[in-house]
């Protein structure tokens, strides 16, 4: 076969990168020895293409090839493209991969035919767990981002305290960039220390007999002692009244998924029992989705309660994040502003005082009757679940499913 990594790199370097892209490799015949199209370093080339373009629609079908790590890699600290349609059929995709994709992109349509999922439409609990997992990906995303922002803020604060105690220039108002650089350097040095069991070659003890230390051949030259770093105690007030890092609250985002396509087992055929199993799978998925939405609303309500408490106390800095100390409430940016923000706050923005409506619980669709939400809340409908497979002429497709969305987006043209 021929290597096509350079094709992806060339597309990433185009002056006007494409907004829609389709890369489809047919499933090889059993008698074929090698694939006609080969990606030797797919993780690197595909990640470069994804994070240097503004793709909104992507179809990538490489049989049995894992592609989630390339799509979710953040090594370059580049913002994720506004990808709303993803067709990763025939690739290798697991349940954690689905969660990672939902955490990374604002996907509205996800097509996963012939990826090794699901375990079977008759397994209702699997479908319910899948629905919950997709919804709660936003909660996990917010928690991980909270942890990252908190760690970065604490490291910057410790650097400022050390600089202020030692009289360094980086403790002033203009030392934010220096503090961030020092904090980043400390994290890099910590990552260089390899953990785990040491081998005999690098052991700190010896099994041989102890030897008496040999006398030095010459007297050491006198060197002035270097000043020891100041000891910072939790009970010692910070010098120069440095502002404490704020407590970070990030609102979990609502799910954006509108359609999900998965292939059922071919062994089920189109019998009455298979139709009943598909119906049961869709009902279980909807049930799990609603359970996840309830947990999501509870998590958002807790953030809203803290926001209301700070707002009632009159601490505008705490509610809008305009200063140090207190509490800071953030939400993920949407649309063109996703790449905005400074440093660790990239892709985030502060919640303003007049935005208490974003915490309102929306309407939840039920099987028999809808659960009423609060006035002004955003509803979270259950996505359309299509299990008919990639054949558009087959029976069982749901109206408006992701298969037809891909055809309307012009993805029938194959690039390579």
Tab-separated table of N, CA, C and O in Angstrom, residues 5 76 89 147 177 189 197-198 217 224 227 235 248 256 271 282 303 310-311 320 356 359 379 403:
chain	number	residue	atom	x	y	z
A	5	UNK	N	-0.020	9.773	4.978
A	5	UNK	CA	0.120	10.734	6.072
A	5	UNK	C	0.383	12.141	5.541
A	5	UNK	O	-0.109	13.126	6.093
A	76	UNK	N	-0.915	20.088	21.707
A	76	UNK	CA	-0.530	21.398	21.205
A	76	UNK	C	-1.298	22.528	21.875
A	76	UNK	O	-1.104	23.689	21.547
A	89	UNK	N	-17.447	5.339	11.431
A	89	UNK	CA	-17.844	3.958	11.171
A	89	UNK	C	-16.645	3.130	10.736
A	89	UNK	O	-15.715	3.623	10.096
A	147	UNK	N	-10.429	20.973	38.145
A	147	UNK	CA	-9.214	20.492	38.796
A	147	UNK	C	-7.972	21.103	38.150
A	147	UNK	O	-7.037	21.528	38.851
A	177	UNK	N	2.856	36.801	34.261
A	177	UNK	CA	3.432	35.946	33.233
A	177	UNK	C	4.639	35.200	33.777
A	177	UNK	O	4.853	34.026	33.472
A	189	UNK	N	9.538	19.914	35.556
A	189	UNK	CA	10.556	19.193	36.315
A	189	UNK	C	9.952	18.030	37.079
A	189	UNK	O	10.566	16.970	37.206
A	197	UNK	N	9.405	1.258	40.258
A	197	UNK	CA	10.466	0.480	40.882
A	197	UNK	C	11.769	0.698	40.148
A	197	UNK	O	11.837	0.637	38.929
A	198	UNK	N	12.820	0.978	40.908
A	198	UNK	CA	14.124	1.196	40.306
A	198	UNK	C	14.812	-0.136	40.034
A	198	UNK	O	14.687	-1.087	40.790
A	217	UNK	N	41.583	14.162	47.734
A	217	UNK	CA	42.917	14.451	47.212
A	217	UNK	C	43.293	15.905	47.418
A	217	UNK	O	44.456	16.247	47.514
A	224	UNK	N	30.543	30.546	48.744
A	224	UNK	CA	29.523	31.126	49.642
A	224	UNK	C	28.238	30.345	49.571
A	224	UNK	O	27.830	29.886	48.494
A	227	UNK	N	21.490	31.277	49.190
A	227	UNK	CA	20.362	31.556	50.094
A	227	UNK	C	19.292	30.493	49.972
A	227	UNK	O	18.886	30.102	48.879
A	235	UNK	N	0.229	28.597	58.251
A	235	UNK	CA	-0.218	29.502	59.299
A	235	UNK	C	0.466	30.865	59.215
A	235	UNK	O	0.181	31.742	60.015
A	248	UNK	N	-12.877	27.829	42.328
A	248	UNK	CA	-13.354	27.744	40.950
A	248	UNK	C	-14.616	26.884	40.878
A	248	UNK	O	-14.662	25.782	41.430
A	256	UNK	N	-25.228	18.264	23.635
A	256	UNK	CA	-25.599	18.828	22.333
A	256	UNK	C	-26.039	17.766	21.331
A	256	UNK	O	-26.506	18.119	20.242
A	271	UNK	N	-36.284	-10.037	11.836
A	271	UNK	CA	-37.409	-10.804	12.339
A	271	UNK	C	-38.196	-9.978	13.344
A	271	UNK	O	-37.788	-8.900	13.758
A	282	UNK	N	-34.061	1.149	22.227
A	282	UNK	CA	-34.341	2.585	22.139
A	282	UNK	C	-35.002	3.090	23.420
A	282	UNK	O	-34.695	4.193	23.887
A	303	UNK	N	-24.162	24.413	41.545
A	303	UNK	CA	-23.379	25.584	41.150
A	303	UNK	C	-24.240	26.842	41.225
A	303	UNK	O	-23.793	27.909	41.660
A	310	UNK	N	-23.326	33.852	46.648
A	310	UNK	CA	-22.317	34.902	46.460
A	310	UNK	C	-22.964	36.183	45.959
A	310	UNK	O	-22.601	37.291	46.357
A	311	UNK	N	-23.944	36.033	45.078
A	311	UNK	CA	-24.637	37.211	44.530
A	311	UNK	C	-25.402	37.947	45.627
A	311	UNK	O	-25.436	39.189	45.669
A	320	UNK	N	-18.369	37.543	39.472
A	320	UNK	CA	-17.956	37.802	38.093
A	320	UNK	C	-16.493	37.510	37.847
A	320	UNK	O	-16.013	37.671	36.730
A	356	UNK	N	-28.389	34.512	36.009
A	356	UNK	CA	-28.849	33.442	36.898
A	356	UNK	C	-29.790	32.479	36.201
A	356	UNK	O	-30.040	31.372	36.682
A	359	UNK	N	-28.935	28.598	35.219
A	359	UNK	CA	-28.985	27.493	36.176
A	359	UNK	C	-30.378	26.881	36.285
A	359	UNK	O	-30.567	25.920	37.028
A	379	UNK	N	-34.731	22.954	27.473
A	379	UNK	CA	-35.063	21.524	27.437
A	379	UNK	C	-33.908	20.706	26.886
A	379	UNK	O	-33.087	21.190	26.106
A	403	UNK	N	-27.586	9.287	9.409
A	403	UNK	CA	-27.242	8.782	8.079
A	403	UNK	C	-27.687	9.750	6.985
A	403	UNK	O	-26.929	10.049	6.055
